[in-house]
PDB file of C-alpha atoms in Angstrom:
ATOM      1  CA  MET C   1      -0.007  -0.031   0.241  1.00 63.00           C
ATOM      2  CA  ARG C   2       1.318   3.756  -0.951  1.00 70.00           C
ATOM      3  CA  LEU C   3       1.624   6.184   1.551  1.00 71.00           C
ATOM      4  CA  ASN C   4       0.630   9.005   0.000  1.00 72.00           C
ATOM      5  CA  GLY C   5      -3.038   7.618  -0.477  1.00 73.00           C
ATOM      6  CA  ILE C   6      -3.781   7.526   2.969  1.00 73.00           C
ATOM      7  CA  VAL C   7      -5.818  10.308   4.265  1.00 79.00           C
ATOM      8  CA  SER C   8      -5.212   9.537   8.277  1.00 88.00           C
ATOM      9  CA  ASP C   9      -2.784  10.126  10.217  1.00 90.00           C
ATOM     10  CA  SER C  10      -3.566   6.569  11.985  1.00 91.00           C
ATOM     11  CA  ALA C  11      -3.914   4.402   8.936  1.00 90.00           C
ATOM     12  CA  ILE C  12      -0.055   6.163   8.093  1.00 90.00           C
ATOM     13  CA  LEU C  13       0.707   4.813  11.399  1.00 93.00           C
ATOM     14  CA  GLU C  14      -0.566   1.217  11.247  1.00 93.00           C
ATOM     15  CA  GLU C  15       0.845   0.634   7.554  1.00 92.00           C
ATOM     16  CA  LEU C  16       4.136   2.031   9.405  1.00 93.00           C
ATOM     17  CA  GLY C  17       3.960  -0.295  11.995  1.00 95.00           C
ATOM     18  CA  GLU C  18       3.180  -3.336   9.863  1.00 96.00           C
ATOM     19  CA  ARG C  19       6.130  -2.434   7.563  1.00 95.00           C
ATOM     20  CA  LEU C  20       8.194  -2.155  10.230  1.00 96.00           C
ATOM     21  CA  LEU C  21       7.372  -5.781  11.531  1.00 97.00           C
ATOM     22  CA  LYS C  22       7.773  -7.145   8.271  1.00 97.00           C
ATOM     23  CA  HIS C  23      11.589  -5.455   8.551  1.00 96.00           C
ATOM     24  CA  ARG C  24      11.928  -6.707  11.856  1.00 96.00           C
ATOM     25  CA  LEU C  25      11.152 -10.348  10.999  1.00 97.00           C
ATOM     26  CA  SER C  26      13.056 -10.247   7.856  1.00 96.00           C
ATOM     27  CA  HIS C  27      16.008  -9.632   9.785  1.00 96.00           C
ATOM     28  CA  ASN C  28      14.872 -12.479  12.290  1.00 96.00           C
ATOM     29  CA  LEU C  29      14.777 -10.557  15.257  1.00 96.00           C
ATOM     30  CA  THR C  30      12.330 -10.574  17.962  1.00 96.00           C
ATOM     31  CA  GLN C  31      10.705  -7.604  19.621  1.00 97.00           C
ATOM     32  CA  GLN C  32      12.977  -8.316  22.470  1.00 97.00           C
ATOM     33  CA  ASP C  33      16.272  -8.418  20.382  1.00 97.00           C
ATOM     34  CA  LEU C  34      15.318  -4.770  18.262  1.00 97.00           C
ATOM     35  CA  ALA C  35      14.598  -3.298  21.783  1.00 97.00           C
ATOM     36  CA  THR C  36      17.955  -4.164  23.396  1.00 97.00           C
ATOM     37  CA  GLU C  37      20.156  -3.216  20.084  1.00 96.00           C
ATOM     38  CA  ALA C  38      17.834   0.184  19.632  1.00 97.00           C
ATOM     39  CA  GLY C  39      18.213   0.752  23.510  1.00 97.00           C
ATOM     40  CA  ILE C  40      14.527   0.921  23.800  1.00 97.00           C
ATOM     41  CA  GLY C  41      11.338  -1.002  25.554  1.00 97.00           C
ATOM     42  CA  VAL C  42       9.918  -3.982  24.499  1.00 97.00           C
ATOM     43  CA  ASN C  43       6.719  -2.139  24.599  1.00 97.00           C
ATOM     44  CA  THR C  44       7.886   0.687  22.618  1.00 97.00           C
ATOM     45  CA  VAL C  45       8.460  -1.769  19.781  1.00 97.00           C
ATOM     46  CA  TYR C  46       5.092  -3.275  20.182  1.00 97.00           C
ATOM     47  CA  ARG C  47       3.707  -0.020  20.010  1.00 96.00           C
ATOM     48  CA  LEU C  48       5.521   1.119  16.695  1.00 96.00           C
ATOM     49  CA  GLU C  49       4.169  -2.246  15.034  1.00 96.00           C
ATOM     50  CA  GLN C  50       0.857  -2.008  16.282  1.00 96.00           C
ATOM     51  CA  GLY C  51       0.700   1.985  15.039  1.00 94.00           C
ATOM     52  CA  HIS C  52       0.226   3.499  17.711  1.00 96.00           C
ATOM     53  CA  SER C  53       1.933   7.153  18.122  1.00 93.00           C
ATOM     54  CA  THR C  54       5.695   7.349  19.823  1.00 93.00           C
ATOM     55  CA  GLN C  55       9.031   9.153  19.861  1.00 95.00           C
ATOM     56  CA  LEU C  56      10.412  10.219  16.919  1.00 94.00           C
ATOM     57  CA  SER C  57      13.978   9.420  18.321  1.00 96.00           C
ATOM     58  CA  ASN C  58      12.692   5.746  19.138  1.00 96.00           C
ATOM     59  CA  LEU C  59      11.518   5.166  15.251  1.00 95.00           C
ATOM     60  CA  ILE C  60      15.197   6.700  13.976  1.00 95.00           C
ATOM     61  CA  ARG C  61      16.481   4.175  16.752  1.00 96.00           C
ATOM     62  CA  ILE C  62      14.818   1.181  14.729  1.00 97.00           C
ATOM     63  CA  LEU C  63      15.515   2.701  11.721  1.00 96.00           C
ATOM     64  CA  ARG C  64      19.114   2.422  12.390  1.00 96.00           C
ATOM     65  CA  ILE C  65      18.977  -1.186  13.514  1.00 96.00           C
ATOM     66  CA  LEU C  66      16.898  -2.309  10.520  1.00 96.00           C
ATOM     67  CA  ARG C  67      19.055  -0.797   8.497  1.00 95.00           C
ATOM     68  CA  LEU C  68      16.707   1.245   7.035  1.00 94.00           C
ATOM     69  CA  SER C  69      17.843   4.920   8.082  1.00 91.00           C
ATOM     70  CA  ASP C  70      19.389   5.885   4.519  1.00 89.00           C
ATOM     71  CA  ASN C  71      15.704   6.289   3.151  1.00 87.00           C
ATOM     72  CA  LEU C  72      15.175   9.228   5.797  1.00 86.00           C
ATOM     73  CA  ASP C  73      16.634  11.384   3.098  1.00 85.00           C
ATOM     74  CA  ALA C  74      13.344  10.297   0.914  1.00 84.00           C
ATOM     75  CA  LEU C  75      11.025  11.021   3.412  1.00 82.00           C
ATOM     76  CA  VAL C  76      12.150  15.025   4.143  1.00 81.00           C
ATOM     77  CA  PRO C  77      14.227  15.557   0.776  1.00 80.00           C
ATOM     78  CA  GLU C  78      16.691  18.286   1.104  1.00 80.00           C
ATOM     79  CA  ILE C  79      15.992  21.795  -0.718  1.00 76.00           C
ATOM     80  CA  SER C  80      18.241  21.966  -3.545  1.00 78.00           C
ATOM     81  CA  GLN C  81      20.123  25.949  -3.866  1.00 71.00           C
ATOM     82  CA  SER C  82      18.407  27.952  -6.804  1.00 74.00           C
ATOM     83  CA  PRO C  83      20.918  29.591  -8.832  1.00 74.00           C
ATOM     84  CA  VAL C  84      20.104  32.742  -7.857  1.00 76.00           C
ATOM     85  CA  GLU C  85      20.323  31.625  -4.194  1.00 73.00           C
ATOM     86  CA  GLN C  86      23.958  30.230  -4.644  1.00 69.00           C
ATOM     87  CA  ALA C  87      24.777  33.823  -6.742  1.00 71.00           C
ATOM     88  CA  LYS C  88      23.812  35.789  -3.356  1.00 72.00           C
ATOM     89  CA  LEU C  89      25.942  33.382  -0.954  1.00 69.00           C
ATOM     90  CA  LYS C  90      28.818  33.972  -3.569  1.00 70.00           C
ATOM     91  CA  LYS C  91      28.781  37.640  -2.371  1.00 70.00           C
ATOM     92  CA  GLU C  92      31.483  39.034  -0.678  1.00 63.00           C
ATOM     93  CA  LYS C  93      30.520  39.560   3.237  1.00 63.00           C
ATOM     94  CA  ARG C  94      30.819  42.460   4.820  1.00 63.00           C
ATOM     95  CA  LYS C  95      33.697  42.559   7.309  1.00 69.00           C
ATOM     96  CA  ARG C  96      32.690  45.854   9.155  1.00 75.00           C
ATOM     97  CA  ALA C  97      29.857  48.729   9.544  1.00 75.00           C
ATOM     98  CA  SER C  98      30.790  51.730   7.730  1.00 74.00           C
ATOM     99  CA  HIS C  99      29.620  55.434   9.351  1.00 72.00           C
ATOM    100  CA  ARG C 100      26.182  56.697   8.393  1.00 73.00           C
ATOM    101  CA  ARG C 101      26.867  58.640   5.730  1.00 72.00           C
ATOM    102  CA  THR C 102      25.244  62.432   6.175  1.00 69.00           C
ATOM    103  CA  LYS C 103      24.999  65.827   3.604  1.00 69.00           C
ATOM    104  CA  ASP C 104      27.752  68.028   5.133  1.00 67.00           C
ATOM    105  CA  ASP C 105      26.802  71.412   6.059  1.00 65.00           C
ATOM    106  CA  PRO C 106      28.174  74.243   4.097  1.00 67.00           C
ATOM    107  CA  PRO C 107      31.835  75.669   5.126  1.00 69.00           C
ATOM    108  CA  THR C 108      31.820  78.221   7.780  1.00 73.00           C
ATOM    109  CA  ALA C 109      34.944  81.293   8.194  1.00 75.00           C
ATOM    110  CA  TRP C 110      36.753  79.633  11.309  1.00 74.00           C
ATOM    111  CA  LYS C 111      36.287  81.868  14.769  1.00 77.00           C
ATOM    112  CA  TRP C 112      38.545  81.566  17.690  1.00 80.00           C
ATOM    113  CA  GLY C 113      35.812  80.988  20.006  1.00 76.00           C
ATOM    114  CA  ASP C 114      36.413  84.155  22.424  1.00 76.00           C
ATOM    115  CA  GLU C 115      35.128  85.955  19.202  1.00 68.00           C
ATOM    116  CA  LEU C 116      31.183  86.938  19.120  1.00 60.00           C
TER     117      LEU C 116
END
């Protein structure tokens, strides 16, 4: 079943759980073995396989043990930069701030401080 046609979150969680179960069995691992290797509880593995919600870090740990973590790039693909964005990044970055430029007042005759 393809995940992009599933509407509800719970249905997606159930499908992911079934897939994790199949991968675990293909690696000939028990829930206890997977939990021990991933450093999580057996109940967490059970909950994931049953389609219940859990922490994302637990899913990542399981994906690593099942050698599926390479697929995370497909889950959230990296955004490539457009040529315009690349050109902006190549511009030299400023190294210091410049002073505000104001219009100079017209020059006046210089006077000593004691003259009125």
